[in-house]
Short mmCIF file of C-alpha atoms in Angstrom, two decimals:
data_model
loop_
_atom_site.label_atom_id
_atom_site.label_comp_id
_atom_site.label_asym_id
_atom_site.label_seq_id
_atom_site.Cartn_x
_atom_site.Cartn_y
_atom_site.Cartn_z
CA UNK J 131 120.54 113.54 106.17
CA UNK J 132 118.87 110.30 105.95
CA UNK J 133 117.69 108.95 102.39
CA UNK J 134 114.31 107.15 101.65
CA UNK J 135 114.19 103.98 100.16
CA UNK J 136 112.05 101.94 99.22
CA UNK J 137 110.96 100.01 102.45
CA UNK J 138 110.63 103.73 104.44
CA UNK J 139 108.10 104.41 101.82
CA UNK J 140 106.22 101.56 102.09
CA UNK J 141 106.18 102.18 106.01
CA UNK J 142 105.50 105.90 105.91
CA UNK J 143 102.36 104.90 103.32
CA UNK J 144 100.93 102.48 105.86
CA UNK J 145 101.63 104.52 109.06
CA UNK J 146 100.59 107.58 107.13
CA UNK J 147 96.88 105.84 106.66
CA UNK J 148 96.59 105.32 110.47
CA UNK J 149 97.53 108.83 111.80
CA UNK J 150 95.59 110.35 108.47
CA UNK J 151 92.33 109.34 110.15
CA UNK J 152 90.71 107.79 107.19
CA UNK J 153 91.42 110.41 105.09
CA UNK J 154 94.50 112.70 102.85
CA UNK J 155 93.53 110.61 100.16
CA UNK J 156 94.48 106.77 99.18
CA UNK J 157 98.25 106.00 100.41
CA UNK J 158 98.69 103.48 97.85
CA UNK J 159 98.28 105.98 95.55
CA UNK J 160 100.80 108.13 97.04
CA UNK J 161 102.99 105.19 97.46
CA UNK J 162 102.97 103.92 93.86
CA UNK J 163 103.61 107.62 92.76
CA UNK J 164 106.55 107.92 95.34
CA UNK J 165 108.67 104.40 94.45
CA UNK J 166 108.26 105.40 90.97
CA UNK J 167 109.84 108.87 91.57
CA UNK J 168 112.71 107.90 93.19
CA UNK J 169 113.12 104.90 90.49
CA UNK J 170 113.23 107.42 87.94
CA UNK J 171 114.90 110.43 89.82
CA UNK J 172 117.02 109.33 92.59
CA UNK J 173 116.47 108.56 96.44
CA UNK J 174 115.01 111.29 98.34
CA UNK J 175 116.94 112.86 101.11
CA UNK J 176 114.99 113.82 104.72
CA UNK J 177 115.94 116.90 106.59
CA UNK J 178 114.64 116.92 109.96
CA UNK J 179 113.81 120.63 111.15
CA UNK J 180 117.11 120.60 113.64
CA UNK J 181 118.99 120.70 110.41
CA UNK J 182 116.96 122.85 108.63
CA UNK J 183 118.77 126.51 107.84
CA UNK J 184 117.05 129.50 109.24
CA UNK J 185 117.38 131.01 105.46
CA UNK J 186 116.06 127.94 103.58
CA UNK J 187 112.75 128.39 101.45
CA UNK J 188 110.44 125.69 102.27
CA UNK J 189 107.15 125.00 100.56
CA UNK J 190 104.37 122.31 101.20
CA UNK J 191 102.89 120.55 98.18
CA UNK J 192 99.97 118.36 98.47
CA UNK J 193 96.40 117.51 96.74
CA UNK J 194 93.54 118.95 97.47
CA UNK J 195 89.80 117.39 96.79
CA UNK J 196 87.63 114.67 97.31
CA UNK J 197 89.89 111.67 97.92
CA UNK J 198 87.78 109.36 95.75
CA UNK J 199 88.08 111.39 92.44
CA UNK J 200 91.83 110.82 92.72
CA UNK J 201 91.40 107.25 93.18
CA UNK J 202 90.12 107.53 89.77
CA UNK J 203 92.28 110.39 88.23
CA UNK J 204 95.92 109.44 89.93
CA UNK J 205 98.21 113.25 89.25
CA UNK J 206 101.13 113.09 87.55
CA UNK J 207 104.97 113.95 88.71
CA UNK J 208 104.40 116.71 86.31
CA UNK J 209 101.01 117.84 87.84
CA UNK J 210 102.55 117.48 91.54
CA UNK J 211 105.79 120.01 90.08
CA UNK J 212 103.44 122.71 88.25
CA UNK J 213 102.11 123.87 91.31
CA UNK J 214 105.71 124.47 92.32
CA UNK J 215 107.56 125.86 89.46
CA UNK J 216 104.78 128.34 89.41
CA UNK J 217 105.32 129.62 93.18
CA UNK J 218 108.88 129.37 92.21
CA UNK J 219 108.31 131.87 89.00
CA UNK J 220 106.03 134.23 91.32
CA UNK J 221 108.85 134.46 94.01
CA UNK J 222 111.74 134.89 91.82
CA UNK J 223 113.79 132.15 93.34
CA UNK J 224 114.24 128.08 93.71
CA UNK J 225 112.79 126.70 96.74
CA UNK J 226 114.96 124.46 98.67
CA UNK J 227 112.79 121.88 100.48
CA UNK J 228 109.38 121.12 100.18
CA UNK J 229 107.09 119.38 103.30
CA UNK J 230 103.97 117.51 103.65
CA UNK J 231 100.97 119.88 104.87
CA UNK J 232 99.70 116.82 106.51
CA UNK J 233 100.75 113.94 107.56
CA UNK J 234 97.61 111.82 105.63
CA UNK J 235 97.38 109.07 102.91
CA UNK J 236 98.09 110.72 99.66
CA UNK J 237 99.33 113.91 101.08
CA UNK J 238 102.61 112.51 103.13
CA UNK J 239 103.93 110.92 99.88
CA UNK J 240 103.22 113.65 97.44
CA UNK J 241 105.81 115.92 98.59
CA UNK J 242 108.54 113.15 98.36
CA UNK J 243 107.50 112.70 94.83
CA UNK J 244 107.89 116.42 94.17
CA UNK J 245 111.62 116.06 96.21
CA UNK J 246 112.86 113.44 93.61
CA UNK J 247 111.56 115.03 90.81
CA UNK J 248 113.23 118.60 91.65
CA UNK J 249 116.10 116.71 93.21
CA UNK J 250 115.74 118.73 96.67
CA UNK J 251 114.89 117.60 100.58
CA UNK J 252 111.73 116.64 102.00
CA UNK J 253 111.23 118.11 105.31
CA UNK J 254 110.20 115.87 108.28
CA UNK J 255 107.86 117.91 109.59
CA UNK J 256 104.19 118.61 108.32
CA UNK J 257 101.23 120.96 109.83
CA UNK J 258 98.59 119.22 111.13
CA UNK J 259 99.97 116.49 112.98
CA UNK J 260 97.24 114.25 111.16
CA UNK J 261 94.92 115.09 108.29
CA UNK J 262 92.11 117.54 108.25
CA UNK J 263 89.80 118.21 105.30
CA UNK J 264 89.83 121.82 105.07
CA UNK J 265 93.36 123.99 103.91
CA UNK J 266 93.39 126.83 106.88
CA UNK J 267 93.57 123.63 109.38
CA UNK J 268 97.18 124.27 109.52
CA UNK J 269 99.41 124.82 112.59
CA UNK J 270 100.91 127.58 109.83
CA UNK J 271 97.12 129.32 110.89
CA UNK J 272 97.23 128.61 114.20
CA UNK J 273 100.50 130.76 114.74
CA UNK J 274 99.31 134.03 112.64
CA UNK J 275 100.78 133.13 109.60
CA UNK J 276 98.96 133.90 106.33
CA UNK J 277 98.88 131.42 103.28
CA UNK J 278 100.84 133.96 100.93
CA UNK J 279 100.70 133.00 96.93
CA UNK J 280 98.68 130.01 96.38
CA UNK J 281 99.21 127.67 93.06
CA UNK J 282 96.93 125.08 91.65
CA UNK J 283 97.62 122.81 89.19
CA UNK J 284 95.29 120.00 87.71
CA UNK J 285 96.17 116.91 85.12
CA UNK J 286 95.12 119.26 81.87
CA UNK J 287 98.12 121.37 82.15
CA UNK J 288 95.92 124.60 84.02
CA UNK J 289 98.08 126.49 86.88
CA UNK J 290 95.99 129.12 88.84
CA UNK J 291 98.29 131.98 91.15
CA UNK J 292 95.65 132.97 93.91
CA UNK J 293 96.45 135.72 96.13
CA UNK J 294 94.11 135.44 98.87
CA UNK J 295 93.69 137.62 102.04
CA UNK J 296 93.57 135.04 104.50
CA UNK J 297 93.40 131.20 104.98
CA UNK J 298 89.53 130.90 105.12
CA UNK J 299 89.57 132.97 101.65
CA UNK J 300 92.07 130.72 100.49
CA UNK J 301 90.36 127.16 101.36
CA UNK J 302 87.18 128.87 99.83
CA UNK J 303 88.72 130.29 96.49
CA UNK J 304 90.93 126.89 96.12
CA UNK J 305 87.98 124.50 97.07
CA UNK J 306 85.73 126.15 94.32
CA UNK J 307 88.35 125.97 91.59
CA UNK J 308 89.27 122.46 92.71
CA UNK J 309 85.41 121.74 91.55
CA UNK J 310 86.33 122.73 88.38
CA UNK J 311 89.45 121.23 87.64
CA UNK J 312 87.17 118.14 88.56
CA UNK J 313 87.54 117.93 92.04
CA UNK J 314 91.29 117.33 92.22
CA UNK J 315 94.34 119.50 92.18
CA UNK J 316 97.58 119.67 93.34
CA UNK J 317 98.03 122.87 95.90
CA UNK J 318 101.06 124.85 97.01
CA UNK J 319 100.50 127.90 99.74
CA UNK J 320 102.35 129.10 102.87
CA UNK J 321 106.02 129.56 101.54
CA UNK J 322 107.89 130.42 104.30
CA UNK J 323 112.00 130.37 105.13
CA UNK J 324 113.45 127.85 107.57
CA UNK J 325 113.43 129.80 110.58
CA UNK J 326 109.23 130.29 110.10
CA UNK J 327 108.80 126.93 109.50
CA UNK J 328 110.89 125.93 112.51
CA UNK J 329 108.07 128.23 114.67
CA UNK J 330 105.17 126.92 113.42
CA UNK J 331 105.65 123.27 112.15
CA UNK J 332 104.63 119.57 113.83
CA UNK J 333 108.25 118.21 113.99
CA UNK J 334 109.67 114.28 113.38
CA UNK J 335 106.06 113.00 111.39
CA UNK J 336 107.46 111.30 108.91
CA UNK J 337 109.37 109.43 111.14
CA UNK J 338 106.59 108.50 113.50
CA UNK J 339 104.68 107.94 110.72
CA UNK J 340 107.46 105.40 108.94
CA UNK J 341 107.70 103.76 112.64
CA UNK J 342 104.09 103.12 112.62
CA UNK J 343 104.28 101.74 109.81
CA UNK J 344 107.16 99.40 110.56
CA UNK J 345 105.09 98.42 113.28
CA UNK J 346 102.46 96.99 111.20
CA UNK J 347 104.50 95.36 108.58
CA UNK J 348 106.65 93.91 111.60
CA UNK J 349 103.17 92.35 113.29
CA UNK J 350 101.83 91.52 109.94
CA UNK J 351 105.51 88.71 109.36
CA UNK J 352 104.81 87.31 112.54
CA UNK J 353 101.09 86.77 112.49
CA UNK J 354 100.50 88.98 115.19
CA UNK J 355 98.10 91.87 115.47
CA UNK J 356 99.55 95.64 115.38
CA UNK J 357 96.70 97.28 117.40
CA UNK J 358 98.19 97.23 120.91
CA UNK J 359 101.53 98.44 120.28
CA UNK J 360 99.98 101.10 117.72
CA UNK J 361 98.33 102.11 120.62
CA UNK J 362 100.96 102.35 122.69
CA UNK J 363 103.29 103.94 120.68
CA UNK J 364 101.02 106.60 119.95
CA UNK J 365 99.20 107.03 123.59
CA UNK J 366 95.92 105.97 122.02
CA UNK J 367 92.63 104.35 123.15
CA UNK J 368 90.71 101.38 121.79
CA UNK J 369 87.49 102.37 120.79
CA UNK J 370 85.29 99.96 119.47
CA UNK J 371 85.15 96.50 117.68
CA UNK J 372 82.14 95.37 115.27
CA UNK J 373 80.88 95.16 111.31
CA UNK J 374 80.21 97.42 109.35
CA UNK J 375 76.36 97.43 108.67
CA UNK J 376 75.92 100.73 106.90
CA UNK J 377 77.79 102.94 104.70
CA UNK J 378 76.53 106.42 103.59
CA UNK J 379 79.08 108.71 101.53
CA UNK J 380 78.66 111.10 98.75
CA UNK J 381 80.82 113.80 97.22
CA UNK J 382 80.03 117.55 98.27
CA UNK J 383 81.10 120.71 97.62
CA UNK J 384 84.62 119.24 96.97
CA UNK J 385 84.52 116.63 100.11
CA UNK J 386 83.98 113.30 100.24
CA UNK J 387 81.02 113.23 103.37
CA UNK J 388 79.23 110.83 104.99
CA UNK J 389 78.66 108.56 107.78
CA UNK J 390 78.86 104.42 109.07
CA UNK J 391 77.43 102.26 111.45
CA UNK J 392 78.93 99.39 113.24
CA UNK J 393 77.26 97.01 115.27
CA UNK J 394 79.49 96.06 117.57
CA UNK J 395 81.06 92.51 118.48
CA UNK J 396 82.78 90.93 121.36
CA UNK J 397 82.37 93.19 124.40
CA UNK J 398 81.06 95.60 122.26
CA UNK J 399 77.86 93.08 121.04
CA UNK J 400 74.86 94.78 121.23
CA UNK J 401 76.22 98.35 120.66
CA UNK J 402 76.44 100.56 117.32
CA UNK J 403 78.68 102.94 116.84
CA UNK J 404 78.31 106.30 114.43
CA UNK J 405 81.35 107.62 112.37
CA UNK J 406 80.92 111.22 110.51
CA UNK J 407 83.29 111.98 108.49
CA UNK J 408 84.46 115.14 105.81
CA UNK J 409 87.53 113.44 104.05
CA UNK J 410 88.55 112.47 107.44
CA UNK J 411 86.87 110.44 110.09
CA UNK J 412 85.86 113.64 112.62
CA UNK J 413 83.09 112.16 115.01
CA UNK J 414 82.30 109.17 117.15
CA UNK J 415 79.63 108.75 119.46
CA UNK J 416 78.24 105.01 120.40
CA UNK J 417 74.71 104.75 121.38
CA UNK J 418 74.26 108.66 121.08
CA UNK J 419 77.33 108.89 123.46
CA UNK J 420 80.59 110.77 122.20
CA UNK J 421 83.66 108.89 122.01
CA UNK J 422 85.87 110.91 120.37
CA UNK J 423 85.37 114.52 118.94
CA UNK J 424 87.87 116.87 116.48
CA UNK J 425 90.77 117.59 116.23
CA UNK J 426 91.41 114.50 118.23
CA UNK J 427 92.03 111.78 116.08
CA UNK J 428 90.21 108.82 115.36
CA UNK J 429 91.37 105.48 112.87
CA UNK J 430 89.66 102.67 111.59
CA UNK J 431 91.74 99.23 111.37
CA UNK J 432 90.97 96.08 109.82
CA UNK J 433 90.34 93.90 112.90
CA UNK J 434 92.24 91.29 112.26
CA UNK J 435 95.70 92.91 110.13
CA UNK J 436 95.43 95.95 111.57
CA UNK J 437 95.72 97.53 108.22
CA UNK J 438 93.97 101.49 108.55
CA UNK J 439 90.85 101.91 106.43
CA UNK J 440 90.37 105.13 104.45
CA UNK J 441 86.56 106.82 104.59
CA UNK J 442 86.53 105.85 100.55
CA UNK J 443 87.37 101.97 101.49
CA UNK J 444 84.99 101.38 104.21
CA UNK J 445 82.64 98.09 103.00
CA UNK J 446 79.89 96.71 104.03
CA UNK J 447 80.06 94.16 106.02
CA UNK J 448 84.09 94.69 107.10
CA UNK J 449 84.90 94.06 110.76
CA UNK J 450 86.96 97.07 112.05
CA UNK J 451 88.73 98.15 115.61
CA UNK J 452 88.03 102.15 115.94
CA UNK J 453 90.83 104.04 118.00
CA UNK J 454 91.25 107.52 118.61
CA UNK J 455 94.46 109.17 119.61
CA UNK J 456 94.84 113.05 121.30
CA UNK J 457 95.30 115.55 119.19
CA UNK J 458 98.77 117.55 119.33
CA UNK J 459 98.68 120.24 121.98
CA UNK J 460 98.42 122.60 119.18
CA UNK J 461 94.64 121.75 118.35
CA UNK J 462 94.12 122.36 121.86
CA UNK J 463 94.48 125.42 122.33
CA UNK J 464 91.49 128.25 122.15
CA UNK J 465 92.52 129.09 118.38
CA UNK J 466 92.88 125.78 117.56
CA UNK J 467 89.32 124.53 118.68
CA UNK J 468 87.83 127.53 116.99
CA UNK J 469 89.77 126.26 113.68
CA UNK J 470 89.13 122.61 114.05
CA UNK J 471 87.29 121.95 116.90
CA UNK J 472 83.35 119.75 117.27
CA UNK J 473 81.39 123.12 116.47
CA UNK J 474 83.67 124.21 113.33
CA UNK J 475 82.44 121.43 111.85
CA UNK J 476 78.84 121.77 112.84
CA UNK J 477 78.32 119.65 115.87
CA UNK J 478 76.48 120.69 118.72
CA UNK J 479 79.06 119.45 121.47
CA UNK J 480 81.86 121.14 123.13
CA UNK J 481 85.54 119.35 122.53
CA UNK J 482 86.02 117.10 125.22
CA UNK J 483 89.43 115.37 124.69
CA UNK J 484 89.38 111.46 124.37
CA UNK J 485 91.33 110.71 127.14
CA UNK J 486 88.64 112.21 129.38
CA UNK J 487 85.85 110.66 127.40
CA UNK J 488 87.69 107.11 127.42
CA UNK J 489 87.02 107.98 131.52
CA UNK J 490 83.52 109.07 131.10
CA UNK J 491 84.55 112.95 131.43
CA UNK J 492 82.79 116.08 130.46
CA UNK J 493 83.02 118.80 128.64
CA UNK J 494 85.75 121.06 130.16
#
């Protein structure tokens, strides 16, 4: 098994912010939290789901809530751990790995932080493939698996054991008591052994993730910008370049929502682009035309570093490259649109995957 250091962190935060589509909370959060685990606890050791046993008891841990209340209420190791011990305590048993439930910002460092802490793997796997805003949103879902036990646990010391029917119920009864622990909590749900997790899980993210991030960091020493061979290494499409020239956001119902314009520079002069997002960037459309619709993903970069801007970071007046990437095959089946697809969310359009759209296609 390989072991984290501090370098893969730092890689798997950056790359983490591009394929989190602008949202799973602020990486440098989760980064900070992460180097100062494995300071105080050890390095981390990564399983990869080849080597995971069949009879292993794996358990996501993340944070769920409006990513810019935890930019101003950071968790604790201890918060991240409650939510754990007290899935642990309801099943009677230890678990023996724990995973990221996306691969997003906050959310792919978190369970790394819980890993040193409890001195167990991290899994290099997550389920999404990228970050959504909602909890059901999970290739767990997407195969017929329920969410099981779910534990909350906010900075005050409060735990909450839900026992929901379904994953809907779940995101709706963990949403509303996220409000009230004040709009951040950490979250366990969908404990499942090895051979369950093997079935159902996004394999290798943290790696692509770290290699993405490696990628920028690489560019970034030789004065050289990342976009292209982000793009390449991830089969993704170059959007749009401009400046930000409006920002709307505001925090609802647990979400961070809202919207930005970009007037567009370059080949792009004269143009404006529209970005809706819910946590996570989930719409494009330039001039009234889509560009790139859920569960596809779509990234904003600093034009000229490359870095990835989360939906809480985007300024006024920043000039930004938009890219979108496809969605894993997962999201694109019938179940999947219906859990994460353009009308889910409330947009009158069919999905139309960006690759097509990048051609000028139409809805299938």
């Amino acid at each position: 098994m390989k072991q984290l250091n501090e370098q893969a962190i730092e890689d798997i935060a950056m790359g983490a912010a591009v394929l989190g589509t602008g949202g799973g909370g602020d990486p440098f959060i989760g980064k900070m939290m992460a180097l100062e685990a494995v300071k105080k606890y050890g390095p981390v050791s990564v399983v990869t789901v080849d080597e995971l046993e069949d009879q292993a008891q794996v358990v996501p841990v993340c944070m769920i809530g409006a990513p810019t209340v935890m930019a101003e209420k950071i968790p604790s190791m201890e918060q991240v751990t409650a939510a754990i011990e007290c899935l642990e305590q309801e099943k009677g048993q230890a678990v023996d790995a724990v995973m990221p439930i996306e691969i997003g910002g906050v959310n792919s460092l978190i369970p790394i932080v819980a890993a040193a802490k409890k001195g167990i793997p991290v899994l290099d796997a997550d389920a999404m493939g990228r970050a959504f805003p909602e909890s059901q949103m999970v290739t767990f879902h997407l195969e017929g698996y329920l969410p099981g036990s779910v534990t909350l646990a906010d900075e005050k010391g409060n735990v909450t054991l839900l026992r929901p029917i379904d994953g809907a119920w779940s995101e709706r009864l963990a949403r509303a008591i996220t409000v009230e622990m004040g709009g951040s909590a950490s979250m366990c749900d969908y404990w499942l052994s090895g051979a369950d997790v093997k079935r159902a899980v996004i394999p290798g993210t943290l790696h692509t993730v770290e290699k993405i991030g490696r990628i920028i960091r690489e560019a970034h020493g030789k004065m050289e910008n990342p976009v292209r061979n982000i793009l390449r290494e991830l089969q993704g499409y170059e959007l749009f370049t401009g400046k930000v020239v409006h920002i709307e956001r505001s925090i609802d119902g647990g979400f961070t929502r809202g919207k930005a314009a970009i007037e567009g520079t370059d080949r792009d002069r004269s143009k404006v682009m529209n970005l809706y997002f819910q946590n996570e960037h989930l719409l494009a459309e330039e001039d009234g035309k889509l560009r790139a619709v859920p569960p596809d993903l779509i990234a904003v970069l600093d034009e000229e570093t490359g870095y990835p801007v989360t939906t809480e970071n985007i300024r006024y007046g920043a000039r930004v490259t938009v890219v979108a990437f496809p969605a894993h095959l997962k999201w694109r089946t019938e179940v999947g649109l219906e859990t994460a697809g353009p009308r889910y969310f409330g947009y009158d359009c069919d999905y139309i995957p960006v690759e097509k759209l990048c051609k000028g296609g139409k809805a299938e």
